[in-house]
Amino acid sequence: MKAIGAIATLLLLVAVLASALGVVWTRHESRVLFVNLTALQNQRDELNIEFGKLELEQATKADPSRINAEARQKLGMVDPRPQDVRLLR
């Protein structure tokens, strides 16, 4: 009877230790995943800021009046004279 009690106690001790190790491992993994999540959220925020800046730059450069002004200044473009316009049918 004492042998059965000792074996049962040993088995319970092993089960408790395995459970404790499982809890420690799970908490560690949880912390690692939280750190990764935080890093990814920071990266997302930085990318959102950069995307906003790029959208603003695109909107500025795509403004028709700015395009017209640059075409006239940098490329020397002008409106065609009426006699230079041909209508094709």
PDB file of C-alpha atoms in Angstrom:
ATOM      1  CA  MET A   1       0.000   0.000   0.000  1.00  0.00           C
ATOM      2  CA  LYS A   2       2.872   2.340   0.797  1.00  0.00           C
ATOM      3  CA  ALA A   3       4.408   1.658  -2.611  1.00  0.00           C
ATOM      4  CA  ILE A   4       1.160   2.615  -4.400  1.00  0.00           C
ATOM      5  CA  GLY A   5       0.926   5.837  -2.363  1.00  0.00           C
ATOM      6  CA  ALA A   6       4.552   6.671  -3.130  1.00  0.00           C
ATOM      7  CA  ILE A   7       4.032   6.044  -6.853  1.00  0.00           C
ATOM      8  CA  ALA A   8       0.841   8.123  -6.858  1.00  0.00           C
ATOM      9  CA  THR A   9       2.634  10.936  -5.029  1.00  0.00           C
ATOM     10  CA  LEU A  10       5.519  10.758  -7.485  1.00  0.00           C
ATOM     11  CA  LEU A  11       3.141  10.828 -10.452  1.00  0.00           C
ATOM     12  CA  LEU A  12       1.300  13.821  -8.982  1.00  0.00           C
ATOM     13  CA  LEU A  13       4.608  15.589  -8.389  1.00  0.00           C
ATOM     14  CA  VAL A  14       5.647  14.985 -12.007  1.00  0.00           C
ATOM     15  CA  ALA A  15       2.246  16.248 -13.212  1.00  0.00           C
ATOM     16  CA  VAL A  16       2.530  19.390 -11.072  1.00  0.00           C
ATOM     17  CA  LEU A  17       6.065  20.074 -12.316  1.00  0.00           C
ATOM     18  CA  ALA A  18       5.014  19.532 -15.943  1.00  0.00           C
ATOM     19  CA  SER A  19       2.077  21.866 -15.427  1.00  0.00           C
ATOM     20  CA  ALA A  20       4.315  24.500 -13.843  1.00  0.00           C
ATOM     21  CA  LEU A  21       6.792  24.271 -16.719  1.00  0.00           C
ATOM     22  CA  GLY A  22       3.902  24.585 -19.157  1.00  0.00           C
ATOM     23  CA  VAL A  23       2.696  27.762 -17.435  1.00  0.00           C
ATOM     24  CA  VAL A  24       6.194  29.273 -17.453  1.00  0.00           C
ATOM     25  CA  TRP A  25       6.700  28.412 -21.138  1.00  0.00           C
ATOM     26  CA  THR A  26       3.271  29.790 -22.077  1.00  0.00           C
ATOM     27  CA  ARG A  27       3.913  33.062 -20.259  1.00  0.00           C
ATOM     28  CA  HIS A  28       7.303  33.407 -21.923  1.00  0.00           C
ATOM     29  CA  GLU A  29       5.791  32.815 -25.369  1.00  0.00           C
ATOM     30  CA  SER A  30       3.063  35.321 -24.562  1.00  0.00           C
ATOM     31  CA  ARG A  31       5.631  37.963 -23.686  1.00  0.00           C
ATOM     32  CA  VAL A  32       7.676  37.274 -26.826  1.00  0.00           C
ATOM     33  CA  LEU A  33       4.552  37.534 -28.979  1.00  0.00           C
ATOM     34  CA  PHE A  34       3.538  40.773 -27.238  1.00  0.00           C
ATOM     35  CA  VAL A  35       6.953  42.301 -27.949  1.00  0.00           C
ATOM     36  CA  ASN A  36       6.649  41.252 -31.596  1.00  0.00           C
ATOM     37  CA  LEU A  37       3.133  42.694 -31.766  1.00  0.00           C
ATOM     38  CA  THR A  38       4.299  45.993 -30.324  1.00  0.00           C
ATOM     39  CA  ALA A  39       7.175  46.192 -32.811  1.00  0.00           C
ATOM     40  CA  LEU A  40       4.820  45.456 -35.705  1.00  0.00           C
ATOM     41  CA  GLN A  41       2.340  48.077 -34.492  1.00  0.00           C
ATOM     42  CA  ASN A  42       5.135  50.656 -34.335  1.00  0.00           C
ATOM     43  CA  GLN A  43       6.224  49.709 -37.848  1.00  0.00           C
ATOM     44  CA  ARG A  44       2.615  50.005 -39.044  1.00  0.00           C
ATOM     45  CA  ASP A  45       2.327  53.463 -37.513  1.00  0.00           C
ATOM     46  CA  GLU A  46       5.564  54.597 -39.166  1.00  0.00           C
ATOM     47  CA  LEU A  47       4.404  53.248 -42.517  1.00  0.00           C
ATOM     48  CA  ASN A  48       1.040  55.002 -42.123  1.00  0.00           C
ATOM     49  CA  ILE A  49       2.843  58.290 -41.478  1.00  0.00           C
ATOM     50  CA  GLU A  50       5.066  57.772 -44.522  1.00  0.00           C
ATOM     51  CA  PHE A  51       2.037  56.848 -46.641  1.00  0.00           C
ATOM     52  CA  GLY A  52       0.279  60.044 -45.562  1.00  0.00           C
ATOM     53  CA  LYS A  53       3.313  62.096 -46.546  1.00  0.00           C
ATOM     54  CA  LEU A  54       3.482  60.364 -49.919  1.00  0.00           C
ATOM     55  CA  GLU A  55      -0.231  60.970 -50.527  1.00  0.00           C
ATOM     56  CA  LEU A  56       0.234  64.665 -49.743  1.00  0.00           C
ATOM     57  CA  GLU A  57       3.239  64.842 -52.064  1.00  0.00           C
ATOM     58  CA  GLN A  58       1.286  63.101 -54.823  1.00  0.00           C
ATOM     59  CA  ALA A  59      -1.659  65.442 -54.406  1.00  0.00           C
ATOM     60  CA  THR A  60       0.678  68.434 -54.564  1.00  0.00           C
ATOM     61  CA  LYS A  61       2.492  67.220 -57.663  1.00  0.00           C
ATOM     62  CA  ALA A  62      -0.714  66.169 -59.437  1.00  0.00           C
ATOM     63  CA  ASP A  63      -2.328  69.608 -59.130  1.00  0.00           C
ATOM     64  CA  PRO A  64      -3.253  70.681 -62.689  1.00  0.00           C
ATOM     65  CA  SER A  65      -2.158  74.291 -62.205  1.00  0.00           C
ATOM     66  CA  ARG A  66       1.261  73.140 -60.957  1.00  0.00           C
ATOM     67  CA  ILE A  67       1.650  70.756 -63.892  1.00  0.00           C
ATOM     68  CA  ASN A  68       0.701  73.549 -66.296  1.00  0.00           C
ATOM     69  CA  ALA A  69       3.161  75.979 -64.702  1.00  0.00           C
ATOM     70  CA  GLU A  70       6.022  73.453 -64.784  1.00  0.00           C
ATOM     71  CA  ALA A  71       5.244  72.500 -68.391  1.00  0.00           C
ATOM     72  CA  ARG A  72       5.456  76.131 -69.413  1.00  0.00           C
ATOM     73  CA  GLN A  73       8.588  76.926 -67.359  1.00  0.00           C
ATOM     74  CA  LYS A  74      10.719  73.796 -67.605  1.00  0.00           C
ATOM     75  CA  LEU A  75       9.616  72.433 -70.961  1.00  0.00           C
ATOM     76  CA  GLY A  76       8.773  75.686 -72.730  1.00  0.00           C
ATOM     77  CA  MET A  77       5.327  74.394 -73.696  1.00  0.00           C
ATOM     78  CA  VAL A  78       2.690  76.813 -74.960  1.00  0.00           C
ATOM     79  CA  ASP A  79      -0.909  76.568 -76.095  1.00  0.00           C
ATOM     80  CA  PRO A  80      -1.158  75.857 -79.814  1.00  0.00           C
ATOM     81  CA  ARG A  81      -2.278  78.651 -82.116  1.00  0.00           C
ATOM     82  CA  PRO A  82      -5.737  78.195 -83.646  1.00  0.00           C
ATOM     83  CA  GLN A  83      -4.262  77.714 -87.128  1.00  0.00           C
ATOM     84  CA  ASP A  84      -2.094  74.857 -85.776  1.00  0.00           C
ATOM     85  CA  VAL A  85      -5.110  72.887 -84.508  1.00  0.00           C
ATOM     86  CA  ARG A  86      -6.464  70.174 -86.852  1.00  0.00           C
ATOM     87  CA  LEU A  87      -9.826  68.513 -86.341  1.00  0.00           C
ATOM     88  CA  LEU A  88      -9.889  64.859 -87.421  1.00  0.00           C
ATOM     89  CA  ARG A  89     -13.040  62.938 -88.097  1.00  0.00           C
TER      90      ARG A  89
END
